[in-house]
GROMACS .gro file of C-alpha atoms in nm:
model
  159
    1UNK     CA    1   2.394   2.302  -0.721
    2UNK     CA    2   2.153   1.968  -0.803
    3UNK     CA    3   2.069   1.804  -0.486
    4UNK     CA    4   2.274   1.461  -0.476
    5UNK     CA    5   2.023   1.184  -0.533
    6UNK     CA    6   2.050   0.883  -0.320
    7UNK     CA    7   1.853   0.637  -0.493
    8UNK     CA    8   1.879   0.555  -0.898
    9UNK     CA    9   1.535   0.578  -1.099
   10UNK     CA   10   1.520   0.190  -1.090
   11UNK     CA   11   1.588   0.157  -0.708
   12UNK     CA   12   1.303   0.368  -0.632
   13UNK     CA   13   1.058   0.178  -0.864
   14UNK     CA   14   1.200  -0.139  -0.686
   15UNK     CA   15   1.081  -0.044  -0.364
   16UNK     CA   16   0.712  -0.021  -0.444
   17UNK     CA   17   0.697  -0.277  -0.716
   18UNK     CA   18   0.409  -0.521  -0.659
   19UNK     CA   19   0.464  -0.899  -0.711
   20UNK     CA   20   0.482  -1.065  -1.044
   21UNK     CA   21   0.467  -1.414  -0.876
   22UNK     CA   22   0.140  -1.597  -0.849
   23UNK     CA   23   0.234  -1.759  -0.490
   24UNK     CA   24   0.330  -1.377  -0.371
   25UNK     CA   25   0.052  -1.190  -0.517
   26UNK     CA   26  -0.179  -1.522  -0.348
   27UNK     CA   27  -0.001  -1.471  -0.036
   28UNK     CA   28   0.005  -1.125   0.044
   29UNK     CA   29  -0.329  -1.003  -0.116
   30UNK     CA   30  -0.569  -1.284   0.010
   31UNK     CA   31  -0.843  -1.198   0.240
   32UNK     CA   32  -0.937  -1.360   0.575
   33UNK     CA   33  -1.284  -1.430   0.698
   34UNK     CA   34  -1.282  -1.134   0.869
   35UNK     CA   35  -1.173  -0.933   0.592
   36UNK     CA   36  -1.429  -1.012   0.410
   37UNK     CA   37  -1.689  -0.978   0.668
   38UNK     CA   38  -1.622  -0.625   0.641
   39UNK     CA   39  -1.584  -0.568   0.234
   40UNK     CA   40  -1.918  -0.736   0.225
   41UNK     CA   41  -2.064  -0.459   0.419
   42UNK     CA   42  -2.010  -0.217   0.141
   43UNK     CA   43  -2.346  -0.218  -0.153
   44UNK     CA   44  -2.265  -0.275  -0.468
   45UNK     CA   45  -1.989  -0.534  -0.677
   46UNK     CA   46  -1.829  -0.172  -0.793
   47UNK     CA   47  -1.778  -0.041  -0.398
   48UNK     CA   48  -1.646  -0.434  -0.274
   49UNK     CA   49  -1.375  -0.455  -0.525
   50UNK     CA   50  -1.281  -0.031  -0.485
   51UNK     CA   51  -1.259  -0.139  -0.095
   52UNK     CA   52  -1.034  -0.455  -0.146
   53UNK     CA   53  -0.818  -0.329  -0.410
   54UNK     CA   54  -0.710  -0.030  -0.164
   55UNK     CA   55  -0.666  -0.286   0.118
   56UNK     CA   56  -0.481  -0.458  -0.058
   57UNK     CA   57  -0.199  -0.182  -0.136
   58UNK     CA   58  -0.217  -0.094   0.210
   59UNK     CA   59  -0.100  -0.387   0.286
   60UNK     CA   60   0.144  -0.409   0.080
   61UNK     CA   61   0.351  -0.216  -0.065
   62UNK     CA   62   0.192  -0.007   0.204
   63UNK     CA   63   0.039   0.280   0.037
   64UNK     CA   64  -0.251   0.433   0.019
   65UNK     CA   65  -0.413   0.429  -0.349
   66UNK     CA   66  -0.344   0.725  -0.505
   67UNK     CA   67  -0.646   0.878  -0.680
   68UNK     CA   68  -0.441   0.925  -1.019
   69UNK     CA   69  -0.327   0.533  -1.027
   70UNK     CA   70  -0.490   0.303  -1.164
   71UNK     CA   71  -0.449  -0.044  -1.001
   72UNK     CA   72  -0.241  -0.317  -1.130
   73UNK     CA   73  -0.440  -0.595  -1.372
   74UNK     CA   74  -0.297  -0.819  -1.148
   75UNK     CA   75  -0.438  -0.692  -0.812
   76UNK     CA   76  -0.731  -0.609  -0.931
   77UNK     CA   77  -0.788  -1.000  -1.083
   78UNK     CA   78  -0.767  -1.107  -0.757
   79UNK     CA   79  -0.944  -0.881  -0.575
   80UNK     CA   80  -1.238  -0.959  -0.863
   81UNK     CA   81  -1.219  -1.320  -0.793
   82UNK     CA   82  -1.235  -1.290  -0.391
   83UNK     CA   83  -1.547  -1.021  -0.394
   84UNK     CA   84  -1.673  -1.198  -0.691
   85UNK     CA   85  -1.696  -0.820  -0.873
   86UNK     CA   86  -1.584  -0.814  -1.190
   87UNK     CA   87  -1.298  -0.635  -1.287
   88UNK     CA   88  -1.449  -0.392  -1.528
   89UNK     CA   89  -1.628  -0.272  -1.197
   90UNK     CA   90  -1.308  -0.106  -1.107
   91UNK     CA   91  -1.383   0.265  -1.331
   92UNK     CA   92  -1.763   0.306  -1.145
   93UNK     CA   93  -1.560   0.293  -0.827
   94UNK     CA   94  -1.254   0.501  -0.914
   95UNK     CA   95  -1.449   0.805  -1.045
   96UNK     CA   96  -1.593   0.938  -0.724
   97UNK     CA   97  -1.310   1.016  -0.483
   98UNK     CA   98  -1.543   1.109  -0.216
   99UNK     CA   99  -1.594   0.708  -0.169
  100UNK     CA  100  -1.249   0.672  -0.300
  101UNK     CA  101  -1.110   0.839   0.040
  102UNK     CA  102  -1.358   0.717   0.264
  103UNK     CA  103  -1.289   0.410   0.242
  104UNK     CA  104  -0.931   0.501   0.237
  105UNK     CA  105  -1.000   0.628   0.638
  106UNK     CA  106  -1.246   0.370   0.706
  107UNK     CA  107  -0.970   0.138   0.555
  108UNK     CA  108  -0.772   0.293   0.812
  109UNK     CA  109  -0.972   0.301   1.142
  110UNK     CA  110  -1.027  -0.035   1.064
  111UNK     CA  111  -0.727  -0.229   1.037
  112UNK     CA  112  -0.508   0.035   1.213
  113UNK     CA  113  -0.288   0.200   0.987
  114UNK     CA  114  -0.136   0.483   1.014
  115UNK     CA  115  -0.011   0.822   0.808
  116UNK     CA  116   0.364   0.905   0.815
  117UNK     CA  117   0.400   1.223   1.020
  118UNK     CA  118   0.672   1.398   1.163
  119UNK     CA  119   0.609   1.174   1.482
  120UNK     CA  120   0.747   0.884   1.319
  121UNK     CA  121   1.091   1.020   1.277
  122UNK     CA  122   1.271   1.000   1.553
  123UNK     CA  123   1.159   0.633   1.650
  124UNK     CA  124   1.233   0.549   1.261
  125UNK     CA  125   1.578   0.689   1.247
  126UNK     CA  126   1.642   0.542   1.571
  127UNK     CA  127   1.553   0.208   1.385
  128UNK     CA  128   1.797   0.248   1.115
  129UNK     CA  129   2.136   0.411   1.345
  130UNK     CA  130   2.243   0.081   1.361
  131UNK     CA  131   2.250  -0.007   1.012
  132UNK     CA  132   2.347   0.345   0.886
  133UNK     CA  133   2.686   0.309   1.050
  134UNK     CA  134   2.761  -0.031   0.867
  135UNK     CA  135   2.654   0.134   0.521
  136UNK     CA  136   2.667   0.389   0.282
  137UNK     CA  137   2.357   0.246   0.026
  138UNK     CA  138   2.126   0.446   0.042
  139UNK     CA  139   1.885   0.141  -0.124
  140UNK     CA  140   1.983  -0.123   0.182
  141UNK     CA  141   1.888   0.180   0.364
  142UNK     CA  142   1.551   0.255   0.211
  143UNK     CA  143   1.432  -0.108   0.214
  144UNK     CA  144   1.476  -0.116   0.604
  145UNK     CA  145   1.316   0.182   0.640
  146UNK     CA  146   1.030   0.057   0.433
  147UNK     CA  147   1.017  -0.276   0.617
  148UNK     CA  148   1.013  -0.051   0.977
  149UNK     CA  149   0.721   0.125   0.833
  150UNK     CA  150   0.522  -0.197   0.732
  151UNK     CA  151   0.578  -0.367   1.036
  152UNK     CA  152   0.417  -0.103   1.239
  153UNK     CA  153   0.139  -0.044   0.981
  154UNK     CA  154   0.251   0.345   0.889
  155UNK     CA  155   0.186   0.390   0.554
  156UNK     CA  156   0.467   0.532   0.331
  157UNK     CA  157   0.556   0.866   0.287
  158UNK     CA  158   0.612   0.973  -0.085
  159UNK     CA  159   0.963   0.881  -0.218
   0.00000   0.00000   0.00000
C-alpha cells in the first residue's frame, strides 16, 4: 500500500520557494556590516560570493546549499553586487566541495545555526500540538513547522 502523501507536489515547492519580489529578495538577503566583515575575510571574488550566496539560503529559506543546486540568478545577482564578485565567479567556487562545506560549518559556527537532529523533535512537535488539534492541512502544518525551525536558526530537514 502507497504511503498517503500529505503535501501536493506544488505545496512542497511552495515551502522553499525563494522570493520573486525585489523588496523581499532586498530585505531578506542584504548583508550587515558585520556580515560583511566576515565574507571579506575569505581571498578571492570566487570564495566571497560562494560564502554569501550560502548565507544567504541559510537564512532563508533556511537550508544549507546543496552541492547539486545551483543558486538562483536572482540570489546570486545580489550577492554579486554586495561582494562586488561577479556572478560568473559562482562555477570556480561551486566545483570544489571541500570549500563548498567548509564554509557551510564555518557558516555555521558563525552565525549559530544549527542541523535538524532527532533532538529537535520533541520541542518541535510540542510547538505545533496546539495547532495540530485545530487542523487537518498538512501545508498550514508544514509552514509552522518551517517558521519554528527558522526562528531558532535549525536548518531544515529534507522534505
Amino acid at each position: 500500500m502507497p504511503r498517503r502523501q500529505i503535501l501536493t507536489d506544488s505545496e512542497r515547492s511552495h515551502l522553499l520557494a525563494l522570493p520573486q519580489d525585489s523588496c523581499d529578495l532586498i530585505r531578506l538577503y542584504s548583508f550587515s556590516e558585520t556580515d560583511f566583515a566576515i565574507i571579506q575575510q575569505h581571498r578571492g571574488a570566487a570564495n566571497r560570493l560562494g560564502f554569501g550566496v550560502q548565507l544567504c539560503y541559510m537564512r532563508y529559506p533556511g537550508v544549507a546549499l546543496p552541492l547539486e543546486w545551483e543558486p538562483d540568478a536572482a540570489i546570486l545577482r545580489i550577492v554579486s553586487q554586495q561582494t562586488d564578485a561577479a556572478a560568473d565567479e559562482w562555477p570556480k567556487y561551486s566545483r570544489r566541495a571541500e570549500t563548498r562545506r567548509e564554509y557551510a560549518l564555518e557558516i555555521q559556527s558563525v552565525y549559530g545555526f544549527k542541523t535538524f537532529t532527532n533532538d529537535h523533535i520533541p520541542s518541535t512537535v510540542s510547538s505545533l500540538e496546539y495547532l495540530a488539534w485545530q487542523t487537518d492541512k498538512g501545508i498550514v502544518l508544514a509552514e509552522a513547522l518551517i517558521q519554528h525551525l527558522r526562528s531558532h536558526s535549525i536548518l531544515l530537514p529534507s522534505i
